[in-house]
Amino acid sequence: MNSFDSMEHRLQITGVREHEMPSNNLSSIGKKVLQFVPYPFLVLSTGGIIHLCNDEFISLSGYGAEEIQGLNLFDLLKTKPDKIWQEFIDSNDAIKQFSASLITKARGCIAMQWTINRDDTEKVFFCSGRTVFTSLAWIEDSSLTPEATTENHLLLEQAIFEMNMKRHVTTGEVTDRLLTGIERLYPGAACSILKLHPDNSLHAYSAPSLPKEYIEQINGTIAAAGIGSCGTAAVTGKAVIVSNIDEDPVWQTARPVAARFGLKACWSVPIHRSNGRVLGTFAIYYRMPKTPTATMLRHMQRWAHLSGILIENNEMVDDLRLLNERHNLAAKATHDMLWDWDLETNIIFRHQDGLRAIYGHSNNDAIRKVSDWTGRIHPNDRARVLRQIE
């Protein structure tokens, strides 16, 4: 039994009698005020019992509003803050901070930083919490249920898509964040994404936790069967799971490099483009012999698919940027008026160099619609030009 297993012990630890609970005035006022706080916020009795909480905490914990009433906050924490709480009770400090992961109703585990303020007049504590890594604060715990692991993965995926939508964030930064997030979910793992080049060589796209010397050794390796897990996965287009590098023939050629850096297991799955061709590989390394579960393999396939989406979309953006640069160079070289006509909106966009040279305008606002342009055609030519347009 831990130190917070019974109400009686909670009251003994604090030296507070059971009737010393928050006043009714605090309840009626607090219920309204708490909802304006944009982060998890609770009112605790001196025994740690949750007396009031806001919707942010309810949403985070997964408990219903009625279920929360009467629970002890410390029973919901992965690391019980017995010593910290006792020191706070015995001291005259007005505020105390500590770190402890919140275990949700779904048995998820969220890394949190807590701040507790005392109110001696009301004999209550005001407690606020914040996640340490925002959406990536979920961690995998072997004592928690598989359902929680799935929820952790979905939260990580959501965070990655949100990050990818931000301007000035490179795809390399996004994939690095993805891999470090996966490594939090699987302690001891080191992830990599290798991209397959046209000459059939593999190059590191993202590998934030693998030794740089190891990456230098494998960069430029030609994808071929028997050249490690990734080389084989890239050329076969199939997952290659090596649970013990020291014994598997797939690593016979590359084994000395892996041994130098203490790598003992490597699971690799191919990353496919939208047209089905292999783009690269997604891999997880361990420094001990290890075999993945069926669930982990499914997650690896999902991460490989997500990586492919991120990388291929980035390539499309780069291609579009290059096309625009060539368009601009052509406009400057020919001095022609290059323009696009959106037939649905009837709006025309003209390249600014030609626009400035012909009309003297620096932007399209003055002649954005077709009618703005046709009104500038000489009357003798207007009917003929309109017929040609039609």
Coordinates of C-alpha atoms in Angstrom, one line a residue:
M1 CA 0.0 0.0 0.0
N2 CA 1.4 3.4 -0.9
S3 CA 1.2 6.4 1.4
F4 CA -1.9 7.7 -0.3
D5 CA -4.0 4.5 -0.4
S6 CA -6.5 5.5 2.2
M7 CA -8.3 8.7 3.2
E8 CA -7.3 8.1 6.8
H9 CA -3.6 8.1 6.0
R10 CA -3.9 11.2 3.8
L11 CA -5.4 13.1 6.7
Q12 CA -2.8 11.7 9.1
I13 CA 0.0 12.9 6.8
T14 CA -1.3 16.4 6.6
G15 CA -2.5 16.7 10.2
V16 CA -5.8 17.9 9.0
R17 CA -9.2 16.7 10.1
E18 CA -11.7 15.4 7.6
H19 CA -14.2 18.3 8.1
E20 CA -11.5 20.8 7.1
M21 CA -12.8 21.1 3.5
P22 CA -13.2 24.2 1.3
S23 CA -16.0 26.5 2.0
N24 CA -19.2 26.6 0.0
N25 CA -18.4 30.1 -1.1
L26 CA -15.3 28.9 -2.9
S27 CA -17.3 26.2 -4.6
S28 CA -19.9 28.5 -6.1
I29 CA -17.4 31.2 -7.2
G30 CA -14.7 28.8 -8.2
K31 CA -16.8 26.8 -10.7
K32 CA -17.3 29.9 -12.8
V33 CA -13.8 31.3 -12.5
L34 CA -11.9 28.0 -13.2
Q35 CA -13.4 27.7 -16.7
F36 CA -11.5 30.8 -17.8
V37 CA -8.1 29.3 -17.0
P38 CA -6.6 28.0 -20.3
Y39 CA -4.6 25.1 -18.6
P40 CA -5.5 22.3 -16.2
F41 CA -6.4 23.8 -12.9
L42 CA -7.7 22.2 -9.6
V43 CA -8.7 23.1 -6.1
L44 CA -7.5 20.5 -3.6
S45 CA -8.4 20.0 0.0
T46 CA -5.5 19.8 2.4
G47 CA -5.6 16.0 2.0
G48 CA -5.0 16.2 -1.7
I49 CA -8.7 15.5 -2.6
I50 CA -9.9 17.1 -5.8
H51 CA -12.7 19.5 -4.8
L52 CA -13.0 21.5 -8.0
C53 CA -11.4 21.3 -11.4
N54 CA -11.9 23.0 -14.8
D55 CA -12.8 21.5 -18.2
E56 CA -9.1 21.5 -19.3
F57 CA -8.2 19.0 -16.5
I58 CA -11.3 16.9 -17.3
S59 CA -10.4 16.8 -21.0
L60 CA -6.8 15.9 -20.2
S61 CA -7.5 13.2 -17.6
G62 CA -10.4 11.6 -19.5
Y63 CA -12.5 11.4 -16.3
G64 CA -16.0 12.7 -16.2
A65 CA -16.9 15.7 -14.0
E66 CA -18.7 13.5 -11.5
E67 CA -15.9 10.9 -11.4
I68 CA -13.3 13.6 -10.6
Q69 CA -15.1 14.7 -7.4
G70 CA -13.5 13.0 -4.4
L71 CA -10.5 11.5 -6.2
N72 CA -7.0 12.2 -4.9
L73 CA -4.8 13.9 -7.3
F74 CA -1.7 12.0 -6.1
D75 CA -3.4 8.7 -6.9
L76 CA -3.5 9.9 -10.5
L77 CA 0.2 10.6 -10.7
K78 CA 2.8 8.0 -11.8
T79 CA 5.4 9.2 -9.3
K80 CA 3.8 9.7 -5.8
P81 CA 5.0 13.1 -4.4
D82 CA 4.9 11.9 -0.8
K83 CA 8.1 13.6 0.4
I84 CA 7.5 16.8 -1.6
W85 CA 3.9 17.1 -0.3
Q86 CA 4.9 16.5 3.3
E87 CA 7.7 19.1 3.1
F88 CA 5.3 21.6 1.6
I89 CA 2.7 21.0 4.4
D90 CA 5.4 21.4 7.1
S91 CA 6.9 24.5 5.6
N92 CA 5.6 28.1 5.3
D93 CA 6.2 28.2 1.6
A94 CA 3.3 29.7 -0.4
I95 CA 4.2 27.8 -3.6
K96 CA 5.7 24.5 -4.6
Q97 CA 6.6 23.0 -8.0
F98 CA 7.3 19.4 -8.9
S99 CA 7.2 17.1 -11.9
A100 CA 5.0 14.0 -12.1
S101 CA 3.3 12.2 -15.0
L102 CA -0.5 12.2 -15.0
I103 CA -2.1 8.7 -15.5
T104 CA -5.3 9.2 -17.5
K105 CA -8.5 7.2 -17.2
A106 CA -7.4 5.4 -20.5
R107 CA -4.1 4.5 -18.8
G108 CA -2.2 7.0 -20.8
C109 CA 0.8 8.7 -19.2
I110 CA 1.4 12.4 -19.7
A111 CA 4.6 14.2 -18.5
M112 CA 3.5 17.2 -16.4
Q113 CA 5.0 20.1 -14.4
W114 CA 2.8 21.0 -11.4
T115 CA 2.5 24.2 -9.4
I116 CA 0.7 24.3 -6.1
N117 CA -0.3 27.4 -4.1
R118 CA -1.6 27.3 -0.6
D119 CA -4.6 29.3 0.8
D120 CA -4.5 29.0 4.5
T121 CA -7.7 31.1 5.0
E122 CA -9.8 28.6 3.0
K123 CA -7.5 25.6 3.9
V124 CA -7.2 24.7 0.2
F125 CA -4.5 24.4 -2.4
F126 CA -4.7 25.8 -5.9
C127 CA -3.0 23.4 -8.3
S128 CA -2.1 24.1 -12.0
G129 CA -0.4 21.8 -14.4
R130 CA 1.2 22.0 -17.8
T131 CA 2.5 19.3 -20.2
V132 CA 6.3 19.2 -20.5
F133 CA 6.4 18.5 -24.3
T134 CA 2.9 19.7 -25.4
S135 CA 1.5 17.0 -27.7
L136 CA 4.7 15.0 -27.5
A137 CA 4.4 14.6 -23.7
W138 CA 2.9 11.1 -24.0
I139 CA 5.3 8.3 -23.1
E140 CA 5.0 4.6 -23.3
D141 CA 5.0 2.6 -20.0
S142 CA 5.2 -1.2 -19.9
S143 CA 2.7 -1.2 -17.0
L144 CA 0.0 0.6 -19.1
T145 CA -2.4 -0.9 -21.5
P146 CA -1.8 -1.2 -25.3
E147 CA -4.7 1.1 -25.9
A148 CA -2.8 3.9 -24.3
T149 CA 0.2 3.3 -26.6
T150 CA -2.1 3.7 -29.6
E151 CA -3.4 7.0 -28.2
N152 CA 0.2 8.2 -27.7
H153 CA 1.1 7.4 -31.3
L154 CA -2.0 9.4 -32.5
L155 CA -1.0 12.4 -30.5
L156 CA 2.5 12.3 -31.9
E157 CA 1.2 12.1 -35.4
Q158 CA -1.1 15.1 -34.8
A159 CA 1.8 17.1 -33.5
I160 CA 3.9 16.2 -36.5
F161 CA 1.2 17.3 -38.9
E162 CA 0.7 20.6 -37.0
M163 CA 4.5 21.3 -37.1
N164 CA 4.6 20.5 -40.8
M165 CA 2.0 23.2 -41.5
K166 CA 4.1 25.9 -39.9
R167 CA 6.0 28.2 -42.2
H168 CA 9.8 28.3 -42.1
V169 CA 9.9 24.8 -40.6
T170 CA 11.9 22.5 -42.8
T171 CA 10.9 18.9 -43.6
G172 CA 14.2 17.8 -42.0
E173 CA 13.2 19.5 -38.7
V174 CA 9.8 17.8 -38.9
T175 CA 11.3 14.3 -39.5
D176 CA 13.8 14.8 -36.7
R177 CA 11.0 15.7 -34.4
L178 CA 9.1 12.6 -35.6
L179 CA 12.0 10.3 -34.9
T180 CA 12.8 11.8 -31.4
G181 CA 9.1 11.4 -30.6
I182 CA 9.2 7.7 -31.6
E183 CA 12.3 7.3 -29.4
R184 CA 10.4 8.6 -26.5
L185 CA 7.7 6.1 -27.1
Y186 CA 10.2 3.3 -27.3
P187 CA 13.0 3.9 -24.8
G188 CA 16.3 2.6 -26.0
A189 CA 15.4 2.9 -29.7
A190 CA 17.4 5.0 -32.2
C191 CA 15.6 5.8 -35.5
S192 CA 16.7 6.7 -39.0
I193 CA 15.3 7.6 -42.3
L194 CA 17.5 6.9 -45.3
K195 CA 16.6 8.3 -48.8
L196 CA 17.3 6.3 -51.9
H197 CA 19.0 8.3 -54.6
P198 CA 18.7 7.8 -58.4
D199 CA 22.1 6.0 -58.4
N200 CA 20.6 3.4 -56.0
S201 CA 22.7 4.8 -53.0
L202 CA 21.3 5.4 -49.6
H203 CA 21.8 8.7 -47.7
A204 CA 20.7 9.8 -44.3
Y205 CA 17.7 12.1 -44.3
S206 CA 17.1 12.1 -40.6
A207 CA 18.9 10.2 -37.8
P208 CA 19.0 12.5 -34.7
S209 CA 20.1 9.9 -32.2
L210 CA 22.5 7.7 -34.1
P211 CA 26.2 8.5 -33.8
K212 CA 27.4 10.9 -36.5
E213 CA 30.4 8.6 -37.2
Y214 CA 28.0 5.7 -38.0
I215 CA 26.0 7.9 -40.4
E216 CA 29.2 8.9 -42.2
Q217 CA 30.1 5.3 -42.5
I218 CA 26.8 4.2 -44.1
N219 CA 26.2 7.3 -46.3
G220 CA 26.3 6.5 -49.9
T221 CA 26.0 2.7 -49.4
I222 CA 24.5 1.0 -52.5
A223 CA 21.2 -0.6 -51.7
A224 CA 21.6 -4.4 -52.3
A225 CA 20.4 -7.6 -50.7
G226 CA 22.6 -8.6 -47.8
I227 CA 23.9 -5.1 -47.2
G228 CA 22.3 -4.6 -43.8
S229 CA 18.6 -4.2 -43.0
C230 CA 18.1 -0.9 -44.8
G231 CA 20.0 -1.9 -47.9
T232 CA 18.0 -5.1 -48.2
A233 CA 14.7 -3.4 -47.5
A234 CA 15.4 -0.7 -50.1
V235 CA 16.2 -3.2 -52.9
T236 CA 13.5 -5.7 -52.1
G237 CA 10.7 -3.3 -51.1
K238 CA 9.9 -5.5 -48.1
A239 CA 10.4 -5.2 -44.3
V240 CA 13.6 -6.7 -43.0
I241 CA 13.6 -7.5 -39.3
V242 CA 17.0 -8.4 -37.8
S243 CA 16.7 -9.2 -34.1
N244 CA 20.4 -10.0 -33.7
I245 CA 22.9 -8.3 -36.0
D246 CA 25.8 -10.6 -34.7
E247 CA 24.1 -13.7 -36.1
D248 CA 22.0 -12.6 -39.1
P249 CA 23.5 -13.2 -42.6
V250 CA 21.8 -10.0 -43.8
W251 CA 24.5 -8.1 -41.8
Q252 CA 27.5 -10.2 -42.7
T253 CA 29.1 -7.4 -44.8
A254 CA 28.0 -4.5 -42.6
R255 CA 28.4 -6.2 -39.3
P256 CA 31.9 -4.7 -38.4
V257 CA 30.5 -1.2 -38.7
A258 CA 27.5 -2.0 -36.5
A259 CA 29.7 -3.7 -33.9
R260 CA 31.9 -0.6 -33.7
F261 CA 29.0 1.4 -32.5
G262 CA 27.4 -1.3 -30.3
L263 CA 24.3 -1.8 -32.6
K264 CA 22.7 -5.2 -32.0
A265 CA 19.3 -5.1 -33.7
C266 CA 17.9 -3.3 -36.7
W267 CA 14.3 -3.4 -38.1
S268 CA 13.8 -1.6 -41.4
V269 CA 10.7 -1.1 -43.6
P270 CA 10.7 0.5 -47.0
I271 CA 9.2 4.0 -47.6
H272 CA 7.1 4.0 -50.7
R273 CA 6.3 6.9 -53.0
S274 CA 2.7 7.5 -54.1
N275 CA 3.5 5.7 -57.4
G276 CA 4.7 2.6 -55.5
R277 CA 8.4 3.1 -56.0
V278 CA 10.8 2.9 -53.1
L279 CA 11.7 6.3 -51.7
G280 CA 13.9 5.1 -48.9
T281 CA 13.8 3.3 -45.6
F282 CA 12.6 3.8 -42.0
A283 CA 14.5 1.9 -39.4
I284 CA 14.7 1.4 -35.6
Y285 CA 18.0 0.3 -34.0
Y286 CA 18.7 -1.2 -30.6
R287 CA 21.9 -1.8 -28.7
M288 CA 20.7 -5.2 -27.5
P289 CA 19.1 -8.1 -29.4
K290 CA 15.4 -7.4 -29.7
T291 CA 12.4 -8.7 -31.7
P292 CA 9.5 -6.3 -32.4
T293 CA 5.9 -7.2 -31.5
A294 CA 3.2 -7.3 -34.1
T295 CA 1.9 -3.9 -32.8
M296 CA 5.3 -2.3 -33.1
L297 CA 5.6 -3.6 -36.7
R298 CA 2.2 -2.0 -37.5
H299 CA 3.4 1.3 -36.0
M300 CA 6.6 1.1 -38.1
Q301 CA 4.6 0.7 -41.3
R302 CA 2.6 3.8 -40.3
W303 CA 5.6 5.9 -39.5
A304 CA 7.2 4.9 -42.8
H305 CA 4.0 6.0 -44.6
L306 CA 4.0 9.3 -42.8
S307 CA 7.6 9.9 -43.6
G308 CA 7.0 9.2 -47.2
I309 CA 4.1 11.8 -47.2
L310 CA 6.3 14.4 -45.6
I311 CA 9.3 13.9 -47.9
E312 CA 7.4 13.5 -51.2
N313 CA 5.3 16.7 -50.4
N314 CA 8.5 18.6 -49.8
E315 CA 9.9 17.4 -53.1
M316 CA 6.7 18.7 -54.8
V317 CA 7.1 22.1 -53.2
D318 CA 10.8 22.2 -54.2
D319 CA 9.8 21.3 -57.8
L320 CA 7.2 24.0 -57.8
R321 CA 9.6 26.6 -56.5
L322 CA 12.1 25.6 -59.2
L323 CA 9.4 25.9 -61.8
N324 CA 8.5 29.4 -60.6
E325 CA 12.2 30.5 -60.7
R326 CA 12.4 29.3 -64.3
H327 CA 9.2 31.1 -65.1
N328 CA 10.6 34.3 -63.6
L329 CA 13.9 33.9 -65.5
A330 CA 11.9 33.4 -68.8
A331 CA 9.9 36.6 -68.1
K332 CA 13.0 38.6 -67.6
A333 CA 14.8 37.2 -70.6
T334 CA 11.9 37.7 -73.1
H335 CA 10.3 40.9 -71.7
D336 CA 7.0 39.3 -72.6
M337 CA 3.8 39.8 -70.7
L338 CA 3.2 36.4 -69.0
W339 CA -0.2 36.0 -67.4
D340 CA -2.6 33.5 -65.9
W341 CA -6.4 33.7 -66.2
D342 CA -8.6 32.0 -63.6
L343 CA -11.7 31.3 -65.6
E344 CA -13.8 30.6 -62.5
T345 CA -13.1 33.9 -60.8
N346 CA -12.4 35.9 -64.0
I347 CA -9.2 37.2 -62.4
I348 CA -5.9 37.6 -64.2
F349 CA -2.4 37.5 -62.7
R350 CA 0.4 39.0 -64.6
H351 CA 4.1 38.8 -63.9
Q352 CA 5.2 42.0 -62.2
D353 CA 8.2 42.7 -64.6
G354 CA 6.0 42.7 -67.7
L355 CA 3.2 44.5 -65.9
R356 CA 5.6 47.3 -64.9
A357 CA 7.1 47.5 -68.4
I358 CA 3.8 47.7 -70.3
Y359 CA 1.4 49.4 -68.0
G360 CA 3.6 51.0 -65.4
H361 CA 1.9 49.2 -62.5
S362 CA 3.8 47.5 -59.7
N363 CA 0.9 45.1 -58.9
N364 CA -2.2 43.6 -60.4
D365 CA -4.8 45.5 -58.5
A366 CA -5.5 48.1 -61.1
I367 CA -6.3 45.6 -63.9
R368 CA -7.1 42.4 -62.1
K369 CA -10.2 41.5 -64.1
V370 CA -10.5 40.8 -67.8
S371 CA -12.8 43.8 -68.3
D372 CA -10.1 46.0 -66.7
W373 CA -7.7 44.9 -69.4
T374 CA -10.1 44.9 -72.4
G375 CA -11.1 48.5 -71.5
R376 CA -7.5 49.5 -72.3
I377 CA -7.5 48.0 -75.8
H378 CA -7.8 50.5 -78.7
P379 CA -11.4 50.7 -79.8
N380 CA -10.5 49.7 -83.3
D381 CA -9.0 46.4 -82.1
R382 CA -11.3 45.6 -79.2
A383 CA -14.0 43.7 -81.0
R384 CA -11.4 41.6 -82.9
V385 CA -9.4 40.8 -79.7
L386 CA -12.6 39.8 -77.8
R387 CA -13.6 37.4 -80.6
Q388 CA -10.2 35.8 -80.4
I389 CA -10.5 35.4 -76.7
E390 CA -13.9 33.8 -77.0

